[in-house]
Amino acid sequence: MHLMYVLDKDGKRVYTLKKVLNGEVTKSAHPARFSPDDKYSRHRVTLKRRYGLLLTQQPGTSLSLNRRHLQETNKLNSEDERGAVIRDE
């Protein structure tokens, strides 16, 4: 006996222990089992590559923007609370 649910007219979950509630098949309220031995990762990667969903296929940020951000961060980190510049010597 597992916790099951159906969606009501407002889209909220109604929990039950029944497999069928008012003629509607219920869904499991428990997440899928996790296994570190992922047998299907190759298929997921293939599908993501096919539909252009891999992170390597997404438009990235400009390297100049990243470099500018790093320079500003380093400048902020090199000043103490009083605004004095800290130099490593």
XYZ file of C-alpha atoms in Angstrom:
89
model
C 0.000 0.000 0.000
C 1.607 3.222 -1.200
C 0.594 6.835 -1.002
C -1.029 7.898 -4.273
C -2.511 11.148 -5.583
C -4.759 12.652 -8.244
C -4.988 16.277 -9.333
C -8.203 18.143 -8.538
C -9.796 20.816 -10.748
C -7.455 23.483 -9.275
C -4.334 21.426 -10.027
C -3.720 20.563 -6.374
C -2.864 17.056 -5.260
C -5.480 14.953 -3.488
C -3.755 12.103 -1.651
C -5.231 8.632 -1.230
C -4.216 5.011 -0.755
C -6.446 3.761 -3.599
C -5.178 2.825 -7.065
C -8.319 4.236 -8.733
C -10.254 7.159 -7.259
C -13.623 8.156 -8.787
C -12.750 6.386 -12.040
C -9.402 8.185 -12.343
C -6.121 6.262 -12.118
C -3.921 7.659 -9.349
C -0.185 8.400 -9.569
C 2.492 7.455 -7.076
C 3.372 10.200 -4.587
C 6.876 8.778 -4.134
C 9.921 9.814 -6.216
C 11.595 7.344 -8.539
C 14.330 5.194 -7.061
C 17.837 6.564 -7.379
C 20.656 4.331 -8.469
C 24.286 5.433 -8.837
C 24.575 2.794 -11.584
C 22.692 4.748 -14.252
C 21.959 2.347 -17.092
C 20.158 4.886 -19.263
C 22.422 7.967 -19.137
C 23.728 7.283 -22.647
C 20.179 7.439 -24.016
C 19.391 10.668 -22.156
C 22.553 12.312 -23.466
C 21.696 11.164 -27.002
C 18.217 12.687 -26.763
C 19.519 15.930 -25.270
C 22.113 16.174 -28.046
C 19.429 15.518 -30.682
C 17.180 18.309 -29.383
C 19.982 20.776 -28.559
C 19.538 20.681 -24.781
C 23.120 19.941 -23.718
C 24.889 22.734 -21.853
C 27.600 22.720 -24.503
C 24.918 23.516 -27.095
C 23.522 26.493 -25.153
C 24.672 30.040 -25.867
C 27.374 30.890 -23.357
C 28.526 34.131 -21.821
C 31.221 36.219 -23.423
C 34.735 35.589 -22.146
C 35.366 39.327 -21.992
C 32.437 39.697 -19.576
C 33.836 36.926 -17.389
C 37.316 38.500 -17.468
C 35.912 41.928 -16.522
C 33.951 40.380 -13.647
C 37.090 38.642 -12.361
C 39.072 41.888 -12.518
C 36.382 43.753 -10.550
C 36.184 40.953 -7.994
C 39.956 40.924 -7.534
C 39.974 44.706 -7.117
C 37.269 44.500 -4.440
C 39.095 41.696 -2.654
C 42.350 43.663 -2.602
C 40.833 46.550 -0.622
C 40.098 46.322 3.089
C 37.111 47.929 4.872
C 38.740 51.400 5.003
C 39.467 51.408 1.287
C 43.195 50.870 1.797
C 44.784 48.727 -0.848
C 46.367 45.522 0.419
C 49.487 44.483 -1.460
C 51.167 41.127 -1.223
C 54.921 41.636 -0.918
